[in-house]
Amino acid sequence: SLLLSGAQAQTPPMAPDIGTKFSAAVPDADYVKRTAMIPMRDGVKLFTVIVVPNSAQAGRKAPMLLTRTPYNAFARAQRNKSPSMLATLPEGDETFVRAGYIRVYQDVRGKHGSEGDYVMTRPLRGPLNGTRTDHATDAWDTIEWLVKNVPEANGRVGMLGSSYEGFTVLMALADPHPALKAAVPMSPMVDGWRGDDWFHNGAFRMPSLAFVNAQTTVRGRGEPLATGVYDDYDSMLRAGSAAGYARQFGLDRLTYTKKLFEHPAYDSYWQHQALDRLLGARPLAVPTMMVTGQWDQEDSYGAFAVYAALEPKDTANDLNYLVVGPWRHSGVNYEGSSLGALKFTGDTALEFRRDVLQPFFDQHLKEGAPRADMPPVLSYQTGSNRWQRLQHWPLACAGGCPAPTQAVYLRDGFRLSFSAPAGDAQGDAQVGGDYDEYVADPAKPVPFVPRPVRMGDPAVWRPWLVSDQRFVADRPDVLSYVSEPLAAPLQLAGAPVVNLFASTSGTDADWVVKVIDVYPDEVPSQPELGGYQLPLAMEIFRGRYRDSLEAPAAIVPGKPERYRFALPNVNHVIQPGHRLMVQIQSSWFPLYDRNPQRYVPNIFYAQPADYVKATQRIHRTPALPSAIELPVVPAAR
Ligand code: PG9
């Protein structure tokens, strides 16, 4: 009877309510989302999410855009759970969705859904990697599978991604699959020692340790560190050295921490991973657009270095492109109308993605698409707030550029001047002595942002490179040299080069140099910018590497030495009425570990007694003319 069959169909009260795998249907979706375990040549399978718009069908095939990530492919492909592909994929993908692309995210080996072992920055096959696989082969095998197994795909693939995901794009270019037709590495990690994630010129970036914890303790995302201290400045200072900090949390047992601590200098471990060198030694076949932000707080070095390494190969100036926006790290993929206190002429990131990136991919990936109206270099000039279309980058440099650099000298009275000490009209090079000095005390390091320091807070971390430097300008251990208010605009387009003559009473020292645009006392349109000290380019250099990045050497106390290093690239106009400033200090904490100032073989393991005060002297005589070589673009006559 009806009654009986109804009773039979009843679910037992104790049936487990979480049963076999289930995912609620997504009714009326305008896409299908498939997952696949794609086999690599060594049998390891990589978890891949393929999002196909309904518009892509057998008769109307679509191109594919691939991102290879350590940050969870499933989550990357799901901003929201939604029937709309636009809402499902990340903000940076919106133009691709509107243009009907198939979007693919894949977990790299050993992370999240993928099989295999994770190696933090897996080196290319070669001296450091004796296996059969690397990110180049994994990208190759993935593309080979995708073009054969996604029926809606048109056989052309583009790759893009930012930071680590930009690093995997560059890796794919080392041995590109023939179906890879266009590549867009954004803010890529290129050289972890020279100026990207782990070190800058030998100074260790302390947040690396929390990153290693998050990335390498589990296949998924690791737990945050339980520091028990609100202010990172306090917790890291108390720990002493970077190794002391790592030891507190047991991070010294992690393999990647060991690799970092075993390679404090620019030895073969780093040199064999430097992607600008590696790619510069290979043919350039795939149209590549390097994209970065002017204020990239994580990977300020890589994009420019790769662009420079590839540029000599691009004889027709149609394969190697550079785009620089007024952005933070990865800012290209988010809203781009402001950064910290700076406001731009609109959503610069969206403008780029819609008007430049999309046509670039269309040209190379869509049959019959028009040629993109893309200059070799597209750069947003800050200070004037306008996009510039350029043929090459930089516009000024020491040799081989349209203009030479112009030195601005540190002078007595904390002045900055374009005339060298010997050439001063008043002949007053000796007034005020031959040098300025300060005492650098490792017990009271100069903070890189106002305390309390919360490095993990995006509101602090993302815009910090444009933060007002007045919070340290008057510390006795920070020297600030400033020009007169400018009578005419000063246009900078390239990398300023520091040429510092300095001595220390210690046997090792860090030198932090900042080029700053000082706003007028009053800015009527935005009053909070009155007197603002806007950093244009800042960098650190660990003194022990002054003669060789590979072989550090102690500094002779009291002996003036020359420290020469590049600051990050700038494209900026310092407006009339503004002043140019240069700041110098010997710590930048806790972003960078402290230099103990007594030479020890490996700073990671410096002992409390090694941290000593030192008197630093910045020389500014005709014989020792400390200066910053600025990439000045001559004013049009
Ligand atoms: N800057 C991050 C990173 C890249 C590569 C290695 C380590 C860290 C990132 O944002 O992905």
XYZ file of C-alpha atoms and ligand atoms in Angstrom:
648
model
C 0.000 0.000 0.000
C 0.931 3.627 -0.265
C 1.373 3.829 3.483
C 3.702 0.855 3.572
C 5.947 2.003 0.717
C 6.158 5.470 2.345
C 7.295 3.890 5.604
C 9.856 1.768 3.790
C 11.338 4.846 2.088
C 11.915 6.643 5.392
C 15.475 7.649 6.215
C 16.729 5.903 9.341
C 17.013 8.455 12.137
C 20.634 7.487 12.747
C 21.783 7.644 9.117
C 24.970 9.810 9.069
C 24.074 13.292 7.874
C 27.406 13.960 6.287
C 27.618 11.286 3.693
C 29.458 10.817 0.457
C 30.848 13.759 -1.495
C 28.153 16.278 -2.318
C 28.132 19.705 -3.813
C 24.888 21.652 -4.207
C 23.851 22.195 -7.801
C 24.405 25.656 -9.245
C 21.167 26.220 -11.142
C 21.145 28.329 -14.300
C 24.892 28.889 -14.226
C 26.409 30.615 -17.251
C 29.472 28.374 -16.998
C 30.574 24.874 -16.078
C 33.362 24.246 -13.632
C 35.315 21.037 -14.087
C 38.199 19.687 -12.088
C 40.881 17.366 -13.369
C 43.989 15.676 -12.042
C 46.345 16.330 -14.942
C 49.196 13.812 -15.218
C 52.751 15.114 -15.548
C 55.540 13.237 -17.338
C 56.713 11.610 -14.080
C 53.214 10.390 -13.177
C 52.486 13.088 -10.566
C 48.976 14.504 -11.030
C 48.178 18.192 -10.586
C 44.781 19.448 -9.431
C 43.304 21.769 -12.007
C 40.075 23.790 -12.105
C 38.752 24.589 -15.570
C 35.958 27.156 -15.813
C 34.247 27.102 -19.203
C 31.663 29.733 -20.165
C 28.499 28.393 -21.772
C 29.272 30.628 -24.730
C 32.265 28.431 -25.577
C 31.021 25.445 -27.546
C 32.114 23.198 -30.328
C 31.226 25.796 -32.952
C 32.554 28.787 -30.994
C 35.755 27.707 -29.374
C 37.491 29.946 -26.861
C 41.080 30.590 -25.738
C 42.339 29.445 -22.347
C 44.120 31.489 -19.695
C 46.206 29.468 -17.249
C 47.495 30.419 -13.788
C 49.672 27.996 -11.817
C 49.500 28.736 -8.098
C 50.649 27.643 -4.649
C 47.655 29.522 -3.191
C 44.797 27.026 -3.671
C 43.441 26.732 -7.211
C 39.972 25.861 -5.953
C 39.778 29.036 -3.851
C 41.370 31.181 -6.578
C 38.580 30.111 -8.933
C 35.834 30.874 -6.428
C 35.544 34.498 -5.323
C 31.843 33.826 -4.683
C 29.683 30.782 -5.042
C 27.483 32.051 -7.845
C 25.740 31.009 -11.045
C 27.518 33.929 -12.717
C 31.056 33.332 -13.987
C 31.804 37.022 -13.453
C 31.036 36.764 -9.742
C 32.731 33.391 -9.425
C 36.180 34.354 -10.716
C 38.465 36.972 -9.117
C 38.160 40.700 -9.831
C 41.222 40.622 -12.070
C 39.492 38.090 -14.354
C 36.400 40.163 -15.089
C 37.520 41.357 -18.512
C 38.415 37.784 -19.512
C 34.957 36.589 -18.511
C 33.332 39.350 -20.547
C 35.511 38.347 -23.492
C 34.392 34.700 -23.282
C 37.658 33.106 -22.168
C 38.094 29.724 -20.511
C 39.890 30.221 -17.207
C 42.169 27.600 -15.697
C 43.780 27.525 -12.253
C 46.172 24.768 -11.210
C 47.830 23.906 -7.912
C 51.609 23.548 -8.274
C 53.224 20.292 -7.203
C 52.791 19.459 -3.567
C 50.288 22.202 -2.717
C 46.592 21.920 -1.955
C 44.973 19.376 -4.323
C 48.102 18.453 -6.265
C 50.284 15.408 -5.766
C 54.051 15.443 -5.499
C 56.506 17.313 -3.322
C 56.520 21.048 -2.815
C 59.822 22.863 -3.229
C 59.326 26.523 -2.308
C 60.930 28.045 -5.391
C 61.618 24.883 -7.369
C 64.738 25.581 -9.445
C 64.787 24.813 -13.151
C 66.372 21.518 -14.132
C 70.114 22.070 -13.967
C 72.744 22.388 -11.275
C 70.190 22.681 -8.443
C 67.561 20.296 -9.803
C 68.632 16.890 -11.060
C 65.083 15.572 -11.528
C 63.153 15.301 -14.797
C 60.647 17.965 -13.855
C 60.385 21.630 -12.982
C 57.777 24.363 -13.440
C 58.690 24.576 -17.133
C 57.890 20.906 -17.759
C 54.808 21.034 -15.548
C 53.483 24.014 -17.511
C 54.343 22.230 -20.777
C 52.575 19.003 -19.754
C 49.558 20.941 -18.487
C 49.161 22.924 -21.695
C 49.595 19.761 -23.752
C 46.772 18.114 -21.766
C 44.497 21.174 -21.864
C 44.624 21.638 -25.624
C 43.822 17.942 -26.111
C 41.175 17.526 -23.413
C 39.096 20.694 -23.244
C 36.739 20.336 -26.208
C 35.624 23.991 -26.115
C 39.225 25.275 -26.339
C 40.628 26.823 -29.502
C 44.150 25.488 -29.028
C 45.723 28.764 -27.896
C 46.785 29.367 -24.344
C 47.888 32.442 -22.439
C 49.499 32.442 -19.008
C 49.314 35.117 -16.380
C 49.671 35.570 -12.659
C 51.178 37.789 -10.022
C 54.046 37.265 -7.599
C 54.518 33.513 -7.077
C 52.007 33.047 -9.862
C 54.160 35.411 -11.960
C 57.218 33.329 -11.145
C 55.454 30.239 -12.564
C 54.632 32.188 -15.759
C 58.329 33.025 -16.206
C 59.249 29.404 -15.539
C 56.926 28.306 -18.371
C 58.858 30.644 -20.696
C 62.068 28.712 -20.080
C 60.778 26.003 -22.425
C 57.422 27.141 -23.780
C 54.817 24.783 -25.225
C 53.995 25.781 -28.819
C 50.373 26.494 -27.842
C 51.546 29.117 -25.299
C 50.971 32.263 -27.353
C 51.186 35.084 -24.797
C 52.534 35.496 -21.269
C 51.898 38.158 -18.646
C 54.044 37.812 -15.517
C 52.894 40.372 -12.951
C 55.110 41.453 -10.013
C 57.024 38.179 -10.438
C 59.497 36.781 -7.951
C 62.705 36.674 -10.007
C 65.722 36.941 -7.748
C 65.039 36.209 -4.099
C 68.357 37.628 -2.965
C 68.940 40.777 -5.013
C 65.604 42.506 -4.483
C 62.541 40.286 -4.333
C 60.948 38.301 -1.539
C 63.626 36.887 0.757
C 66.441 39.427 0.845
C 67.212 42.853 -0.588
C 70.923 43.246 -1.268
C 71.704 40.733 1.446
C 69.424 42.155 4.151
C 66.942 39.481 5.244
C 63.225 40.200 5.149
C 61.795 39.029 8.448
C 58.211 38.413 7.186
C 59.706 35.595 5.094
C 59.653 33.413 8.195
C 55.884 33.704 8.665
C 55.488 33.019 4.947
C 57.625 29.874 5.170
C 55.441 28.780 8.078
C 52.235 29.357 6.116
C 53.535 27.691 2.962
C 55.557 24.722 4.085
C 54.078 23.288 7.264
C 51.084 21.684 5.516
C 49.949 21.116 1.938
C 47.153 23.621 2.518
C 47.607 26.948 4.239
C 49.512 26.863 7.515
C 48.306 28.415 10.738
C 49.497 31.909 11.674
C 52.309 32.176 14.241
C 51.187 32.563 17.845
C 53.521 35.425 18.748
C 51.506 36.607 21.735
C 52.767 40.125 20.998
C 50.763 42.851 19.244
C 53.741 44.850 17.969
C 56.048 42.952 15.579
C 58.772 45.459 16.446
C 58.742 44.197 20.022
C 58.519 40.503 19.268
C 61.285 40.557 16.697
C 63.582 42.807 18.720
C 63.292 40.560 21.758
C 64.136 37.497 19.685
C 67.557 38.923 18.766
C 68.619 37.472 15.421
C 66.371 36.063 12.699
C 67.474 32.591 13.783
C 66.466 33.459 17.344
C 63.012 34.413 16.116
C 62.716 31.232 14.022
C 63.826 29.065 16.934
C 61.062 30.431 19.180
C 58.442 28.873 16.930
C 60.435 25.847 15.827
C 60.672 27.283 12.320
C 64.389 26.505 12.257
C 63.370 22.867 11.677
C 61.616 23.694 8.396
C 63.612 22.811 5.300
C 63.182 26.139 3.576
C 64.279 28.043 6.679
C 67.424 25.929 6.623
C 68.018 26.766 2.969
C 67.622 30.486 3.692
C 69.930 30.399 6.705
C 72.558 28.343 4.840
C 72.743 30.878 1.989
C 73.030 34.378 3.446
C 75.272 35.546 0.558
C 74.635 35.645 -3.194
C 76.167 32.242 -3.808
C 75.480 29.700 -6.535
C 72.214 28.688 -4.845
C 70.768 32.117 -5.646
C 72.646 32.740 -8.863
C 71.352 29.531 -10.446
C 67.794 30.591 -9.642
C 68.014 34.167 -10.942
C 65.314 34.063 -13.588
C 66.461 37.208 -15.379
C 69.826 35.577 -16.051
C 68.278 32.221 -16.965
C 65.717 33.665 -19.371
C 68.234 36.116 -20.779
C 70.296 33.119 -21.883
C 67.403 31.496 -23.812
C 65.578 32.431 -26.993
C 62.603 34.757 -26.660
C 59.685 33.349 -28.628
C 56.484 34.158 -26.736
C 55.128 37.728 -26.627
C 55.650 38.666 -22.996
C 54.246 41.611 -21.103
C 55.983 42.269 -17.786
C 53.636 44.104 -15.429
C 54.530 45.700 -12.129
C 53.688 48.481 -9.732
C 55.836 51.490 -8.972
C 55.431 50.811 -5.246
C 55.725 47.027 -5.158
C 56.417 46.187 -1.526
C 57.361 42.552 -2.224
C 58.973 42.106 -5.632
C 60.298 45.485 -6.747
C 63.273 43.996 -8.576
C 62.060 41.163 -10.789
C 59.862 42.637 -13.508
C 62.381 45.323 -14.485
C 65.276 42.857 -14.358
C 63.577 40.394 -16.708
C 62.462 43.170 -19.064
C 66.077 44.411 -19.218
C 67.430 40.887 -19.784
C 64.999 40.168 -22.633
C 65.177 43.560 -24.300
C 68.374 42.901 -26.346
C 66.632 39.880 -27.929
C 63.594 41.856 -28.958
C 65.118 43.213 -32.134
C 61.785 44.160 -33.716
C 60.504 45.621 -30.408
C 57.355 43.486 -30.600
C 57.872 40.636 -28.132
C 59.034 42.163 -24.862
C 56.629 44.622 -23.233
C 56.677 46.463 -19.927
C 53.774 47.983 -18.023
C 54.243 49.934 -14.804
C 51.241 51.259 -12.933
C 50.950 53.341 -9.756
C 50.298 50.165 -7.825
C 51.297 48.122 -4.825
C 52.354 44.486 -5.132
C 49.736 42.713 -7.301
C 47.702 45.936 -7.266
C 47.110 45.487 -11.000
C 44.413 42.945 -10.195
C 42.405 45.126 -7.840
C 40.950 48.616 -7.662
C 43.622 51.137 -8.677
C 42.345 54.666 -8.146
C 44.449 55.333 -5.051
C 47.339 54.061 -2.981
C 47.590 55.246 0.603
C 47.237 59.027 0.488
C 47.811 59.170 -3.289
C 44.890 59.557 -5.654
C 45.108 58.862 -9.366
C 43.021 59.795 -12.372
C 40.589 56.910 -12.035
C 40.816 53.156 -11.671
C 44.215 52.818 -13.337
C 44.276 49.048 -12.810
C 40.923 48.507 -14.496
C 41.951 50.863 -17.332
C 45.014 48.709 -17.912
C 43.176 45.393 -17.715
C 40.346 46.529 -19.991
C 42.212 48.668 -22.529
C 45.626 47.029 -22.717
C 45.780 43.546 -21.202
C 42.574 42.254 -22.780
C 43.405 43.450 -26.325
C 46.925 41.993 -25.901
C 45.557 38.546 -25.067
C 42.862 38.862 -27.756
C 45.459 39.640 -30.411
C 47.477 36.542 -29.613
C 44.755 34.121 -28.556
C 41.682 34.887 -30.638
C 41.504 34.062 -34.312
C 41.137 37.215 -36.393
C 41.322 39.668 -33.450
C 42.770 43.078 -34.304
C 46.308 44.021 -33.390
C 46.401 45.595 -29.932
C 47.352 49.246 -29.789
C 50.156 48.475 -27.385
C 53.349 50.519 -27.035
C 56.507 48.619 -26.044
C 56.380 50.346 -22.654
C 53.326 51.737 -20.928
C 54.045 53.564 -17.717
C 51.955 55.703 -15.410
C 53.892 58.815 -14.523
C 53.072 59.765 -10.968
C 53.293 63.379 -9.830
C 51.670 64.359 -13.150
C 49.218 61.416 -13.094
C 49.140 60.353 -16.735
C 49.842 57.227 -18.729
C 52.902 57.454 -20.973
C 53.495 55.410 -24.122
C 57.237 54.800 -24.493
C 59.523 52.903 -26.840
C 62.007 51.711 -24.199
C 62.685 51.797 -20.491
C 64.453 53.496 -18.758
C 64.629 57.000 -20.233
C 67.769 57.897 -18.297
C 70.606 55.713 -17.011
C 74.395 55.612 -16.697
C 74.913 54.417 -20.285
C 72.878 53.460 -23.350
C 69.735 55.447 -22.520
C 68.306 58.533 -24.236
C 69.650 60.620 -21.321
C 72.500 60.187 -18.824
C 71.896 60.299 -15.089
C 72.409 63.510 -13.163
C 74.027 63.377 -9.745
C 72.484 65.196 -6.827
C 75.062 65.666 -4.075
C 74.724 65.532 -0.322
C 76.067 68.852 0.875
C 76.809 70.581 4.121
C 73.904 71.983 6.117
C 71.855 68.941 5.037
C 71.396 70.475 1.609
C 71.002 68.668 -1.693
C 72.527 70.235 -4.760
C 73.181 69.363 -8.391
C 76.662 70.874 -8.041
C 79.417 68.706 -6.589
C 81.244 69.872 -3.452
C 84.201 71.155 -5.506
C 82.006 73.043 -7.918
C 80.122 75.073 -5.361
C 79.952 78.735 -6.297
C 80.625 79.818 -2.722
C 83.510 77.361 -2.421
C 82.098 76.342 0.926
C 82.654 72.609 0.677
C 84.355 72.553 4.037
C 81.757 74.616 5.882
C 80.179 72.450 8.552
C 82.904 69.818 8.339
C 83.516 67.036 5.863
C 80.835 64.648 6.975
C 77.611 64.212 8.887
C 77.353 61.516 11.490
C 74.857 59.587 13.545
C 74.923 56.794 16.066
C 73.147 53.651 14.903
C 72.025 51.629 17.896
C 70.780 48.099 17.115
C 68.865 48.209 20.395
C 66.727 51.027 18.958
C 66.409 50.271 15.243
C 64.579 52.693 12.949
C 61.056 51.381 12.252
C 59.899 51.066 8.645
C 56.327 52.088 9.518
C 55.041 53.859 12.632
C 54.713 51.625 15.671
C 52.911 49.501 16.632
C 54.119 47.536 13.598
C 51.530 45.086 12.273
C 53.154 43.560 9.208
C 50.372 41.062 8.637
C 47.691 43.767 8.490
C 46.945 44.479 4.816
C 46.034 48.082 5.660
C 49.601 48.556 6.937
C 51.486 46.310 4.545
C 49.988 47.134 1.156
C 50.524 50.914 0.999
C 53.587 51.190 3.222
C 55.955 52.185 0.405
C 54.097 55.498 0.020
C 53.889 56.267 3.722
C 54.851 59.762 4.909
C 58.490 59.599 6.039
C 58.114 62.434 8.546
C 57.633 59.842 11.257
C 61.388 59.203 11.192
C 62.816 62.315 9.481
C 63.818 63.922 12.778
C 65.259 60.920 14.560
C 68.909 61.582 15.442
C 69.882 58.383 13.616
C 68.189 59.411 10.348
C 69.863 62.020 8.153
C 67.598 64.064 5.871
C 69.143 66.149 3.066
C 66.769 68.456 1.252
C 66.858 70.727 -1.801
C 65.418 74.191 -2.210
C 61.855 74.235 -3.545
C 62.113 73.359 -7.243
C 61.597 76.165 -9.743
C 60.813 73.744 -12.584
C 59.436 70.205 -12.763
C 62.009 67.459 -12.251
C 61.141 64.364 -14.255
C 62.640 61.033 -13.171
C 62.340 57.895 -15.329
C 64.596 55.028 -14.333
C 66.430 53.644 -11.337
C 68.301 56.129 -9.098
C 71.767 54.827 -8.198
C 73.242 55.436 -4.768
C 76.886 56.423 -4.673
C 77.527 56.739 -0.975
C 80.897 57.393 0.679
C 80.498 56.297 4.258
C 82.509 55.036 7.179
C 81.510 53.254 10.347
C 83.121 52.656 13.707
C 81.810 49.085 13.446
C 82.924 46.265 11.184
C 79.634 45.828 9.318
C 76.759 48.204 8.549
C 73.490 48.501 6.669
C 72.751 51.546 4.535
C 69.167 52.488 3.795
C 68.713 55.276 1.263
C 65.422 56.943 0.308
C 64.627 59.401 -2.485
C 61.645 61.478 -1.387
C 59.327 64.060 -2.927
C 58.540 66.656 -0.239
C 55.201 68.302 -0.893
C 54.717 72.049 -0.325
C 53.647 73.145 3.137
C 50.120 73.601 1.897
C 48.248 71.467 -0.617
C 44.845 73.151 -0.871
C 43.185 70.365 -2.883
C 44.210 67.695 -0.375
C 45.287 69.392 2.870
C 46.630 66.222 4.514
C 49.409 66.180 1.905
C 50.867 69.473 3.227
C 54.591 68.805 3.817
C 54.131 65.094 3.008
C 57.383 63.185 2.487
C 56.463 60.805 -0.312
C 59.004 58.032 -0.898
C 59.754 57.547 -4.590
C 62.436 54.898 -4.239
C 63.947 53.278 -1.157
C 66.365 50.406 -0.727
C 68.717 48.746 1.744
C 72.265 47.516 1.202
C 74.217 45.272 3.565
C 77.712 46.788 3.795
C 79.614 43.485 3.917
C 78.712 42.953 0.247
C 80.157 46.265 -1.015
C 82.936 44.587 -3.028
C 81.301 41.238 -3.778
C 77.752 40.026 -3.348
C 79.099 36.499 -3.118
C 82.030 36.953 -0.762
C 81.265 39.268 2.164
C 84.089 41.065 3.936
C 84.372 42.987 7.191
C 84.551 46.761 6.984
C 87.671 48.474 8.303
C 86.465 50.743 11.149
C 86.747 54.422 10.314
C 87.719 53.859 6.678
C 85.487 55.656 4.161
C 84.183 53.132 1.647
C 82.044 53.493 -1.430
C 78.607 51.872 -1.406
C 77.034 51.737 -4.818
C 73.603 50.232 -5.415
C 70.445 50.848 -7.394
C 67.138 51.927 -5.919
C 63.863 50.652 -7.394
C 62.654 52.244 -10.644
C 60.725 55.513 -10.577
C 58.536 57.281 -13.120
C 57.599 60.510 -11.399
C 57.586 64.267 -11.792
C 58.548 66.311 -8.768
C 56.492 69.423 -9.298
C 57.635 73.055 -8.889
C 57.379 74.139 -5.273
C 58.130 70.591 -4.097
C 61.535 69.702 -2.712
C 63.752 66.699 -3.270
C 64.900 64.856 -0.160
C 67.369 62.049 0.503
C 67.204 60.168 3.787
C 69.891 57.853 5.135
C 69.668 55.440 8.064
C 71.232 52.132 9.123
C 68.256 49.961 10.025
C 64.736 49.366 8.714
C 63.084 47.235 11.300
C 61.455 44.780 11.620
C 61.053 44.428 7.860
C 64.789 43.689 7.667
C 66.785 41.841 10.281
C 69.226 44.021 12.179
C 72.851 44.196 11.186
C 74.712 43.544 14.465
C 77.392 46.014 13.273
C 80.121 43.693 14.500
C 81.142 41.466 11.611
C 80.094 37.836 12.107
C 80.300 35.114 9.459
C 76.520 34.575 9.292
C 74.203 37.322 10.566
C 71.335 34.864 10.996
C 73.199 33.495 13.997
C 74.493 36.759 15.506
C 74.685 36.590 19.313
C 73.406 39.330 21.659
C 76.982 40.566 22.295
C 77.510 41.090 18.556
C 74.895 43.864 18.443
C 76.862 47.047 19.075
C 76.306 50.750 18.591
C 78.251 52.304 15.737
C 78.978 55.836 14.631
C 78.221 56.247 10.936
C 79.742 59.045 8.890
C 78.408 60.212 5.551
C 81.189 61.963 3.652
C 80.612 64.897 1.330
C 83.944 66.329 0.192
C 85.341 66.787 -3.333
C 87.256 63.519 -2.857
C 84.353 61.652 -1.270
C 81.303 63.199 -2.919
C 78.297 61.194 -1.733
C 75.531 61.494 -4.297
C 72.473 59.898 -5.802
C 72.619 59.519 -9.577
C 69.121 60.445 -10.650
C 67.481 59.299 -13.903
C 66.582 62.851 -14.897
C 64.720 63.310 -18.180
C 65.909 66.610 -19.640
C 63.123 69.158 -20.018
C 61.951 69.533 -23.638
C 63.308 72.759 -25.105
N 55.577 37.780 -2.818
C 55.027 36.449 -2.612
C 56.056 35.382 -2.928
C 56.424 35.032 -4.224
C 57.375 34.067 -4.405
C 57.989 33.462 -3.341
C 57.614 33.825 -2.087
C 56.665 34.778 -1.866
C 53.701 36.349 -3.319
O 52.944 37.306 -3.173
O 53.336 35.356 -3.927
